[in-house]
PDB file of C-alpha atoms and ligand atoms in Angstrom:
ATOM      1  CA  UNK A 265     -85.595  -3.045 -38.618  1.00 40.00           C
ATOM      2  CA  UNK A 266     -82.184  -2.457 -37.896  1.00 40.00           C
ATOM      3  CA  UNK A 267     -81.318  -1.574 -34.844  1.00 37.00           C
ATOM      4  CA  UNK A 268     -78.312  -0.512 -32.914  1.00 38.00           C
ATOM      5  CA  UNK A 269     -76.248  -1.046 -29.410  1.00 40.00           C
ATOM      6  CA  UNK A 270     -73.955   0.520 -28.340  1.00 35.00           C
ATOM      7  CA  UNK A 271     -72.994  -0.655 -24.224  1.00 33.00           C
ATOM      8  CA  UNK A 272     -70.563   2.346 -22.440  1.00 35.00           C
ATOM      9  CA  UNK A 273     -70.192   1.508 -19.176  1.00 36.00           C
ATOM     10  CA  UNK A 274     -67.026   1.022 -16.833  1.00 33.00           C
ATOM     11  CA  UNK A 275     -67.021  -3.136 -15.995  1.00 35.00           C
ATOM     12  CA  UNK A 276     -65.721  -2.276 -11.922  1.00 37.00           C
ATOM     13  CA  UNK A 277     -64.196  -6.692 -12.970  1.00 38.00           C
ATOM     14  CA  UNK A 278     -64.114  -8.008  -9.484  1.00 39.00           C
ATOM     15  CA  UNK A 279     -63.478 -10.960  -9.355  1.00 39.00           C
ATOM     16  CA  UNK A 280     -64.047 -14.174  -6.318  1.00 38.00           C
ATOM     17  CA  UNK A 281     -60.578 -13.455  -5.859  1.00 40.00           C
ATOM     18  CA  UNK A 282     -60.957 -10.016  -4.910  1.00 43.00           C
ATOM     19  CA  UNK A 283     -64.005 -11.259  -2.760  1.00 39.00           C
ATOM     20  CA  UNK A 284     -62.276 -13.638  -1.312  1.00 38.00           C
ATOM     21  CA  UNK A 285     -60.131 -11.559  -0.094  1.00 42.00           C
ATOM     22  CA  UNK A 286     -62.539  -8.028   0.201  1.00 41.00           C
ATOM     23  CA  UNK A 287     -64.497 -10.467   2.999  1.00 38.00           C
ATOM     24  CA  UNK A 288     -62.258 -12.546   4.040  1.00 36.00           C
ATOM     25  CA  UNK A 289     -64.878 -15.610   3.971  1.00 35.00           C
ATOM     26  CA  UNK A 290     -64.182 -18.675   5.707  1.00 31.00           C
ATOM     27  CA  UNK A 291     -65.539 -21.072   3.046  1.00 31.00           C
ATOM     28  CA  UNK A 292     -62.516 -23.340   2.407  1.00 31.00           C
ATOM     29  CA  UNK A 293     -63.226 -26.256   0.429  1.00 31.00           C
ATOM     30  CA  UNK A 294     -67.705 -26.009   0.106  1.00 30.00           C
ATOM     31  CA  UNK A 295     -70.120 -24.160  -2.596  1.00 34.00           C
ATOM     32  CA  UNK A 296     -70.619 -20.382  -1.864  1.00 38.00           C
ATOM     33  CA  UNK A 297     -74.193 -20.006  -2.737  1.00 40.00           C
ATOM     34  CA  UNK A 298     -74.895 -18.066  -5.679  1.00 45.00           C
ATOM     35  CA  UNK A 299     -77.308 -16.007  -3.362  1.00 48.00           C
ATOM     36  CA  UNK A 300     -74.475 -14.868  -1.167  1.00 42.00           C
ATOM     37  CA  UNK A 301     -72.469 -14.602  -3.912  1.00 46.00           C
ATOM     38  CA  UNK A 302     -73.916 -12.499  -5.869  1.00 49.00           C
ATOM     39  CA  UNK A 303     -75.718  -9.630  -2.955  1.00 46.00           C
ATOM     40  CA  UNK A 304     -71.291  -9.623  -2.688  1.00 41.00           C
ATOM     41  CA  UNK A 305     -70.685  -9.638  -5.698  1.00 42.00           C
ATOM     42  CA  UNK A 306     -73.799  -8.914  -8.251  1.00 44.00           C
ATOM     43  CA  UNK A 307     -72.814  -5.527  -9.553  1.00 46.00           C
ATOM     44  CA  UNK A 308     -75.535  -3.774  -9.798  1.00 51.00           C
ATOM     45  CA  UNK A 309     -74.675  -0.583 -12.399  1.00 53.00           C
ATOM     46  CA  UNK A 310     -76.746   2.524 -14.524  1.00 53.00           C
ATOM     47  CA  UNK A 311     -75.244   1.826 -17.751  1.00 53.00           C
ATOM     48  CA  UNK A 312     -75.790   4.673 -20.858  1.00 53.00           C
ATOM     49  CA  UNK A 313     -77.172   2.559 -23.803  1.00 52.00           C
ATOM     50  CA  UNK A 314     -77.148   4.692 -27.167  1.00 48.00           C
ATOM     51  CA  UNK A 315     -79.701   3.305 -29.400  1.00 45.00           C
ATOM     52  CA  UNK A 316     -79.333   4.290 -33.260  1.00 44.00           C
ATOM     53  CA  UNK A 317     -82.119   3.859 -36.083  1.00 41.00           C
ATOM     54  CA  UNK A 318     -81.480   3.469 -39.266  1.00 40.00           C
ATOM     55  CA  UNK A 319     -84.281   1.935 -41.184  1.00 41.00           C
ATOM     56  CA  UNK A 320     -86.798   3.727 -42.954  1.00 41.00           C
ATOM     57  CA  UNK A 321     -89.446   4.813 -41.508  1.00 41.00           C
ATOM     58  CA  UNK A 322     -88.734   4.708 -38.099  1.00 40.00           C
ATOM     59  CA  UNK A 323     -89.808   7.327 -35.379  1.00 41.00           C
ATOM     60  CA  UNK A 324     -89.027   7.380 -31.509  1.00 42.00           C
ATOM     61  CA  UNK A 325     -89.229   9.427 -29.148  1.00 43.00           C
ATOM     62  CA  UNK A 326     -85.707  11.521 -28.536  1.00 43.00           C
ATOM     63  CA  UNK A 327     -85.129  14.595 -26.333  1.00 42.00           C
ATOM     64  CA  UNK A 328     -84.017  15.979 -30.364  1.00 46.00           C
ATOM     65  CA  UNK A 329     -86.502  14.150 -32.236  1.00 46.00           C
ATOM     66  CA  UNK A 330     -86.259  11.606 -35.212  1.00 47.00           C
ATOM     67  CA  UNK A 331     -87.256  12.846 -38.039  1.00 47.00           C
ATOM     68  CA  UNK A 332     -89.476  10.181 -40.129  1.00 51.00           C
ATOM     69  CA  UNK A 333     -87.845   8.477 -42.844  1.00 49.00           C
ATOM     70  CA  UNK A 334     -84.413   9.676 -40.953  1.00 51.00           C
ATOM     71  CA  UNK A 335     -81.557   8.354 -38.433  1.00 56.00           C
ATOM     72  CA  UNK A 336     -82.619   9.456 -34.217  1.00 58.00           C
ATOM     73  CA  UNK A 337     -81.116   8.450 -31.730  1.00 62.00           C
ATOM     74  CA  UNK A 338     -82.157   7.866 -28.602  1.00 65.00           C
ATOM     75  CA  UNK A 339     -79.010   7.956 -24.668  1.00 68.00           C
ATOM     76  CA  UNK A 340     -81.248   6.646 -22.214  1.00 69.00           C
ATOM     77  CA  UNK A 341     -79.887   4.953 -18.646  1.00 71.00           C
ATOM     78  CA  UNK A 342     -81.532   1.534 -17.515  1.00 76.00           C
ATOM     79  CA  UNK A 343     -79.812  -0.527 -14.651  1.00 80.00           C
ATOM     80  CA  UNK A 344     -78.336  -3.978 -15.049  1.00 83.00           C
ATOM     81  CA  UNK A 345     -76.864  -6.156 -13.306  1.00 87.00           C
ATOM     82  CA  UNK A 346     -73.978  -7.266 -13.954  1.00 85.00           C
ATOM     83  CA  UNK A 347     -72.089 -11.499 -13.668  1.00 85.00           C
ATOM     84  CA  UNK A 348     -68.891 -11.077 -11.013  1.00 74.00           C
ATOM     85  CA  UNK A 349     -67.164 -13.794 -13.497  1.00 78.00           C
ATOM     86  CA  UNK A 350     -68.004 -13.995 -16.398  1.00 85.00           C
ATOM     87  CA  UNK A 351     -69.593 -10.099 -17.400  1.00 84.00           C
ATOM     88  CA  UNK A 352     -72.514 -11.711 -18.884  1.00 87.00           C
ATOM     89  CA  UNK A 353     -75.016  -8.979 -17.742  1.00 87.00           C
ATOM     90  CA  UNK A 354     -78.547  -8.948 -16.996  1.00 89.00           C
ATOM     91  CA  UNK A 355     -82.118  -7.096 -16.472  1.00 87.00           C
ATOM     92  CA  UNK A 356     -82.613  -8.637 -12.892  1.00 88.00           C
ATOM     93  CA  UNK A 357     -80.983  -9.843  -9.493  1.00 88.00           C
ATOM     94  CA  UNK A 358     -83.001 -12.753 -10.216  1.00 89.00           C
ATOM     95  CA  UNK A 359     -82.313 -13.764 -13.687  1.00 90.00           C
ATOM     96  CA  UNK A 360     -78.281 -13.301 -12.810  1.00 88.00           C
ATOM     97  CA  UNK A 361     -79.013 -15.775 -10.117  1.00 87.00           C
ATOM     98  CA  UNK A 362     -80.377 -17.658 -12.749  1.00 89.00           C
ATOM     99  CA  UNK A 363     -76.915 -17.418 -15.466  1.00 90.00           C
ATOM    100  CA  UNK A 364     -75.113 -17.806 -11.773  1.00 84.00           C
ATOM    101  CA  UNK A 365     -76.637 -20.955 -10.134  1.00 84.00           C
ATOM    102  CA  UNK A 366     -76.449 -22.902 -14.028  1.00 85.00           C
ATOM    103  CA  UNK A 367     -73.483 -21.676 -15.397  1.00 85.00           C
ATOM    104  CA  UNK A 368     -70.673 -20.369 -12.587  1.00 80.00           C
ATOM    105  CA  UNK A 369     -71.868 -22.728  -9.131  1.00 72.00           C
ATOM    106  CA  UNK A 370     -68.885 -25.681 -10.009  1.00 69.00           C
ATOM    107  CA  UNK A 371     -66.412 -22.585 -10.842  1.00 67.00           C
ATOM    108  CA  UNK A 372     -67.208 -20.766  -7.039  1.00 62.00           C
ATOM    109  CA  UNK A 373     -66.096 -23.711  -5.239  1.00 62.00           C
ATOM    110  CA  UNK A 374     -62.890 -22.415  -3.330  1.00 66.00           C
ATOM    111  CA  UNK A 375     -59.672 -25.418  -3.657  1.00 78.00           C
ATOM    112  CA  UNK A 376     -56.713 -25.524  -0.775  1.00 87.00           C
ATOM    113  CA  UNK A 377     -53.719 -24.061  -2.447  1.00 91.00           C
ATOM    114  CA  UNK A 378     -49.249 -25.525  -1.667  1.00 95.00           C
ATOM    115  CA  UNK A 379     -47.212 -22.608  -0.372  1.00 96.00           C
ATOM    116  CA  UNK A 380     -43.691 -22.842  -0.772  1.00 96.00           C
ATOM    117  CA  UNK A 381     -43.519 -20.758   1.915  1.00 97.00           C
ATOM    118  CA  UNK A 382     -39.202 -19.450   3.982  1.00 98.00           C
ATOM    119  CA  UNK A 383     -39.449 -19.036   7.802  1.00 98.00           C
ATOM    120  CA  UNK A 384     -37.319 -17.664   9.519  1.00 98.00           C
ATOM    121  CA  UNK A 385     -35.058 -18.815   6.899  1.00 97.00           C
ATOM    122  CA  UNK A 386     -36.145 -21.857   6.844  1.00 97.00           C
ATOM    123  CA  UNK A 387     -38.568 -23.165   3.797  1.00 96.00           C
ATOM    124  CA  UNK A 388     -41.582 -25.742   3.972  1.00 97.00           C
ATOM    125  CA  UNK A 389     -44.284 -26.947   1.890  1.00 97.00           C
ATOM    126  CA  UNK A 390     -47.540 -26.157   2.964  1.00 97.00           C
ATOM    127  CA  UNK A 391     -50.885 -27.192   2.537  1.00 96.00           C
ATOM    128  CA  UNK A 392     -53.491 -23.597   3.021  1.00 96.00           C
ATOM    129  CA  UNK A 393     -57.241 -22.682   2.398  1.00 94.00           C
ATOM    130  CA  UNK A 394     -57.826 -19.820   0.782  1.00 91.00           C
ATOM    131  CA  UNK A 395     -59.281 -17.877   3.203  1.00 93.00           C
ATOM    132  CA  UNK A 396     -55.948 -18.328   6.007  1.00 96.00           C
ATOM    133  CA  UNK A 397     -54.057 -15.943   7.320  1.00 97.00           C
ATOM    134  CA  UNK A 398     -50.596 -15.020   7.742  1.00 98.00           C
ATOM    135  CA  UNK A 399     -50.973 -13.858  11.384  1.00 98.00           C
ATOM    136  CA  UNK A 400     -53.562 -17.605  11.491  1.00 98.00           C
ATOM    137  CA  UNK A 401     -51.071 -19.853   9.568  1.00 98.00           C
ATOM    138  CA  UNK A 402     -47.958 -18.687  11.422  1.00 98.00           C
ATOM    139  CA  UNK A 403     -49.727 -19.186  14.762  1.00 98.00           C
ATOM    140  CA  UNK A 404     -51.532 -22.132  14.084  1.00 97.00           C
ATOM    141  CA  UNK A 405     -49.932 -24.462  11.644  1.00 97.00           C
ATOM    142  CA  UNK A 406     -45.997 -23.526  12.532  1.00 98.00           C
ATOM    143  CA  UNK A 407     -46.706 -22.329  16.480  1.00 98.00           C
ATOM    144  CA  UNK A 408     -45.241 -19.293  15.946  1.00 98.00           C
ATOM    145  CA  UNK A 409     -47.260 -17.727  19.296  1.00 98.00           C
ATOM    146  CA  UNK A 410     -45.048 -14.182  19.049  1.00 97.00           C
ATOM    147  CA  UNK A 411     -46.420 -13.091  16.100  1.00 98.00           C
ATOM    148  CA  UNK A 412     -49.300 -11.819  18.192  1.00 98.00           C
ATOM    149  CA  UNK A 413     -53.154 -11.176  17.338  1.00 97.00           C
ATOM    150  CA  UNK A 414     -54.933  -8.272  18.075  1.00 97.00           C
ATOM    151  CA  UNK A 415     -57.121  -5.421  16.368  1.00 97.00           C
ATOM    152  CA  UNK A 416     -57.139  -7.984  12.562  1.00 96.00           C
ATOM    153  CA  UNK A 417     -58.005  -5.495  10.486  1.00 95.00           C
ATOM    154  CA  UNK A 418     -54.470  -4.084  10.438  1.00 96.00           C
ATOM    155  CA  UNK A 419     -54.947  -1.303  12.383  1.00 97.00           C
ATOM    156  CA  UNK A 420     -53.196  -1.461  15.721  1.00 98.00           C
ATOM    157  CA  UNK A 421     -49.272  -3.254  13.846  1.00 98.00           C
ATOM    158  CA  UNK A 422     -49.221  -5.975  16.846  1.00 98.00           C
ATOM    159  CA  UNK A 423     -49.295  -9.138  13.976  1.00 98.00           C
ATOM    160  CA  UNK A 424     -46.232  -7.124  12.071  1.00 98.00           C
ATOM    161  CA  UNK A 425     -43.800  -9.134  10.070  1.00 98.00           C
ATOM    162  CA  UNK A 426     -41.140  -8.771   8.002  1.00 98.00           C
ATOM    163  CA  UNK A 427     -41.484 -10.193   3.815  1.00 97.00           C
ATOM    164  CA  UNK A 428     -39.449 -10.332   2.451  1.00 97.00           C
ATOM    165  CA  UNK A 429     -37.519  -7.293   4.532  1.00 97.00           C
ATOM    166  CA  UNK A 430     -40.351  -5.148   4.881  1.00 97.00           C
ATOM    167  CA  UNK A 431     -43.077  -5.468   7.077  1.00 97.00           C
ATOM    168  CA  UNK A 432     -46.210  -6.767   6.933  1.00 97.00           C
ATOM    169  CA  UNK A 433     -49.109  -7.483   8.276  1.00 98.00           C
ATOM    170  CA  UNK A 434     -49.887 -10.383   8.685  1.00 98.00           C
ATOM    171  CA  UNK A 435     -53.919 -10.084   9.964  1.00 97.00           C
ATOM    172  CA  UNK A 436     -54.429  -8.283   6.214  1.00 96.00           C
ATOM    173  CA  UNK A 437     -52.240 -10.789   4.554  1.00 96.00           C
ATOM    174  CA  UNK A 438     -54.123 -13.872   3.418  1.00 95.00           C
ATOM    175  CA  UNK A 439     -50.785 -16.430   3.282  1.00 96.00           C
ATOM    176  CA  UNK A 440     -51.929 -18.690  -0.001  1.00 93.00           C
ATOM    177  CA  UNK A 441     -50.383 -15.388  -2.100  1.00 91.00           C
ATOM    178  CA  UNK A 442     -47.297 -15.394   0.586  1.00 95.00           C
ATOM    179  CA  UNK A 443     -45.079 -18.429  -2.459  1.00 94.00           C
ATOM    180  CA  UNK A 444     -41.689 -18.173  -2.339  1.00 94.00           C
ATOM    181  CA  UNK A 445     -41.784 -15.078   0.519  1.00 96.00           C
ATOM    182  CA  UNK A 446     -39.292 -15.387   2.860  1.00 98.00           C
ATOM    183  CA  UNK A 447     -41.403 -14.542   5.692  1.00 98.00           C
ATOM    184  CA  UNK A 448     -39.456 -13.058   9.237  1.00 98.00           C
ATOM    185  CA  UNK A 449     -41.217 -13.375  12.691  1.00 98.00           C
ATOM    186  CA  UNK A 450     -39.883 -11.882  16.561  1.00 98.00           C
ATOM    187  CA  UNK A 451     -38.921 -16.145  16.513  1.00 97.00           C
ATOM    188  CA  UNK A 452     -36.454 -15.021  14.218  1.00 97.00           C
ATOM    189  CA  UNK A 453     -34.339 -12.898  15.719  1.00 97.00           C
ATOM    190  CA  UNK A 454     -31.960 -14.090  18.787  1.00 95.00           C
ATOM    191  CA  UNK A 455     -29.634 -16.998  18.502  1.00 86.00           C
ATOM    192  CA  UNK A 456     -30.978 -18.426  21.432  1.00 86.00           C
ATOM    193  CA  UNK A 457     -32.209 -16.783  25.367  1.00 83.00           C
ATOM    194  CA  UNK A 458     -29.232 -15.947  26.333  1.00 88.00           C
ATOM    195  CA  UNK A 459     -28.023 -14.570  22.579  1.00 93.00           C
ATOM    196  CA  UNK A 460     -30.732 -11.965  22.723  1.00 96.00           C
ATOM    197  CA  UNK A 461     -30.300  -9.804  18.918  1.00 97.00           C
ATOM    198  CA  UNK A 462     -29.737  -6.211  19.369  1.00 97.00           C
ATOM    199  CA  UNK A 463     -32.525  -4.590  19.079  1.00 98.00           C
ATOM    200  CA  UNK A 464     -34.191  -7.258  21.885  1.00 97.00           C
ATOM    201  CA  UNK A 465     -31.343  -5.855  23.849  1.00 96.00           C
ATOM    202  CA  UNK A 466     -31.624  -2.414  23.978  1.00 98.00           C
ATOM    203  CA  UNK A 467     -36.134  -3.381  23.905  1.00 98.00           C
ATOM    204  CA  UNK A 468     -34.385  -5.233  27.327  1.00 97.00           C
ATOM    205  CA  UNK A 469     -32.400  -2.523  28.914  1.00 97.00           C
ATOM    206  CA  UNK A 470     -33.995   0.226  28.504  1.00 98.00           C
ATOM    207  CA  UNK A 471     -37.334  -0.671  29.550  1.00 98.00           C
ATOM    208  CA  UNK A 472     -38.948  -0.816  25.867  1.00 98.00           C
ATOM    209  CA  UNK A 473     -41.502  -3.453  27.378  1.00 97.00           C
ATOM    210  CA  UNK A 474     -44.200  -3.076  29.774  1.00 96.00           C
ATOM    211  CA  UNK A 475     -47.084  -5.675  29.396  1.00 97.00           C
ATOM    212  CA  UNK A 476     -44.869  -6.655  25.905  1.00 97.00           C
ATOM    213  CA  UNK A 477     -47.821  -7.529  23.890  1.00 98.00           C
ATOM    214  CA  UNK A 478     -47.466  -5.201  21.402  1.00 98.00           C
ATOM    215  CA  UNK A 479     -43.592  -5.392  21.697  1.00 98.00           C
ATOM    216  CA  UNK A 480     -43.388  -7.981  18.646  1.00 98.00           C
ATOM    217  CA  UNK A 481     -43.966  -5.599  15.888  1.00 98.00           C
ATOM    218  CA  UNK A 482     -42.031  -3.084  17.369  1.00 98.00           C
ATOM    219  CA  UNK A 483     -39.594  -5.020  17.147  1.00 98.00           C
ATOM    220  CA  UNK A 484     -39.966  -6.005  13.679  1.00 98.00           C
ATOM    221  CA  UNK A 485     -40.222  -2.910  12.390  1.00 98.00           C
ATOM    222  CA  UNK A 486     -37.169  -0.874  14.159  1.00 98.00           C
ATOM    223  CA  UNK A 487     -35.510  -4.457  11.823  1.00 98.00           C
ATOM    224  CA  UNK A 488     -36.959  -3.040   8.659  1.00 98.00           C
ATOM    225  CA  UNK A 489     -36.895   0.914   9.994  1.00 98.00           C
ATOM    226  CA  UNK A 490     -32.400   0.070  11.159  1.00 98.00           C
ATOM    227  CA  UNK A 491     -32.041  -1.529   7.497  1.00 97.00           C
ATOM    228  CA  UNK A 492     -33.454   2.105   5.801  1.00 97.00           C
ATOM    229  CA  UNK A 493     -31.523   4.435   8.321  1.00 96.00           C
ATOM    230  CA  UNK A 494     -28.273   3.458  10.098  1.00 96.00           C
ATOM    231  CA  UNK A 495     -28.658   6.652  12.584  1.00 97.00           C
ATOM    232  CA  UNK A 496     -32.986   7.889  12.589  1.00 98.00           C
ATOM    233  CA  UNK A 497     -33.673  10.893  14.777  1.00 98.00           C
ATOM    234  CA  UNK A 498     -36.864  11.211  16.456  1.00 98.00           C
ATOM    235  CA  UNK A 499     -39.280  11.809  13.983  1.00 98.00           C
ATOM    236  CA  UNK A 500     -38.232   9.094  12.144  1.00 98.00           C
ATOM    237  CA  UNK A 501     -38.870   6.666  14.647  1.00 98.00           C
ATOM    238  CA  UNK A 502     -41.884   8.045  15.753  1.00 98.00           C
ATOM    239  CA  UNK A 503     -43.050   8.434  11.851  1.00 97.00           C
ATOM    240  CA  UNK A 504     -42.108   4.695  11.243  1.00 97.00           C
ATOM    241  CA  UNK A 505     -44.105   3.305  14.040  1.00 98.00           C
ATOM    242  CA  UNK A 506     -46.765   5.336  13.662  1.00 97.00           C
ATOM    243  CA  UNK A 507     -48.884   2.384  12.280  1.00 97.00           C
ATOM    244  CA  UNK A 508     -47.834  -0.122  16.002  1.00 98.00           C
ATOM    245  CA  UNK A 509     -50.141   1.227  19.099  1.00 97.00           C
ATOM    246  CA  UNK A 510     -48.965   0.156  22.109  1.00 98.00           C
ATOM    247  CA  UNK A 511     -51.912  -0.443  25.223  1.00 95.00           C
ATOM    248  CA  UNK A 512     -49.379   0.612  28.160  1.00 97.00           C
ATOM    249  CA  UNK A 513     -48.652   3.473  26.378  1.00 97.00           C
ATOM    250  CA  UNK A 514     -45.325   3.503  26.275  1.00 97.00           C
ATOM    251  CA  UNK A 515     -43.752   5.754  24.089  1.00 97.00           C
ATOM    252  CA  UNK A 516     -40.661   7.446  25.107  1.00 97.00           C
ATOM    253  CA  UNK A 517     -39.348   4.507  26.494  1.00 98.00           C
ATOM    254  CA  UNK A 518     -40.050   2.743  22.914  1.00 98.00           C
ATOM    255  CA  UNK A 519     -38.321   6.160  21.106  1.00 98.00           C
ATOM    256  CA  UNK A 520     -35.790   5.534  23.734  1.00 98.00           C
ATOM    257  CA  UNK A 521     -35.138   1.757  22.945  1.00 98.00           C
ATOM    258  CA  UNK A 522     -35.016   2.605  19.056  1.00 98.00           C
ATOM    259  CA  UNK A 523     -32.076   4.546  20.125  1.00 98.00           C
ATOM    260  CA  UNK A 524     -30.147   2.437  22.233  1.00 98.00           C
ATOM    261  CA  UNK A 525     -30.288  -0.306  19.532  1.00 98.00           C
ATOM    262  CA  UNK A 526     -29.647   1.865  16.248  1.00 98.00           C
ATOM    263  CA  UNK A 527     -25.841   2.831  17.745  1.00 97.00           C
ATOM    264  CA  UNK A 528     -26.268  -1.389  18.726  1.00 97.00           C
ATOM    265  CA  UNK A 529     -27.193  -2.603  16.009  1.00 96.00           C
ATOM    266  CA  UNK A 530     -24.043  -0.051  14.162  1.00 91.00           C
ATOM    267  CA  UNK A 531     -21.596  -1.924  16.942  1.00 85.00           C
ATOM    268  CA  UNK A 532     -21.933   1.668  19.362  1.00 66.00           C
TER     269      UNK A 532
HETATM  270 FE1  FES B 802     -53.408  -6.870  12.626  1.00 94.67          FE
HETATM  271 FE2  FES B 802     -53.746  -5.356  14.507  1.00 94.67          FE
HETATM  272  S1  FES B 802     -53.499  -6.899  14.034  1.00 94.67           S
HETATM  273  S2  FES B 802     -52.870  -5.226  12.336  1.00 94.67           S
END
């Protein structure tokens, strides 16, 4: 008796890299335990299998019963566990774990990486761990503490820096992905303490900062806005800064500051 099996399924394609990024795990330089790894990545999927029996005399139970001696088709749904590394499938999680331990344990070792990164106009070659975020590297490696930490969830905007001239939430960006990127932080704006950037000067003059914690992110976001629109309307400003939260609620002064900054950048 010959049997032909066709497996139809949607492989989600969860990779170790995506897993690390999604989970933000802190395991630099160590092997990830298979139980931990697989509990996060070992997909439990329902697989629809079509089983076709062609051998003479075959009898199987189907919704449309097959005729002895003919061809019968049966469709049923089964649960499979998919290896996140090689996509091999297993009937049980234990079987997947055993496979992972024997075939992929070594591959799960997280490696450091070396990146070339340009920060405020200076290029650097640095070694980073795969789980280091950009805000961690900017603050702890480069000492740029103007990059603030708030929610670390991408919700408050205080960590905003410019990456290749576009706003970027440093708390959600892995440094290892920043190779060949240009990063600009608040420290890169002013020539010195007496020669502020026009945007900083405008925030100073219009009291755009109260406690000042959110200001670096707002100023960097403003720099991007003014690079796109030289005369932003109030609604442009509100829309652009909608991802930057000010705990002091100083929004009216922030909007005035951006308007003055636009005039100063234009040379007014
Ligand atoms: Fe990055 Fe809040 S700390 S968005």
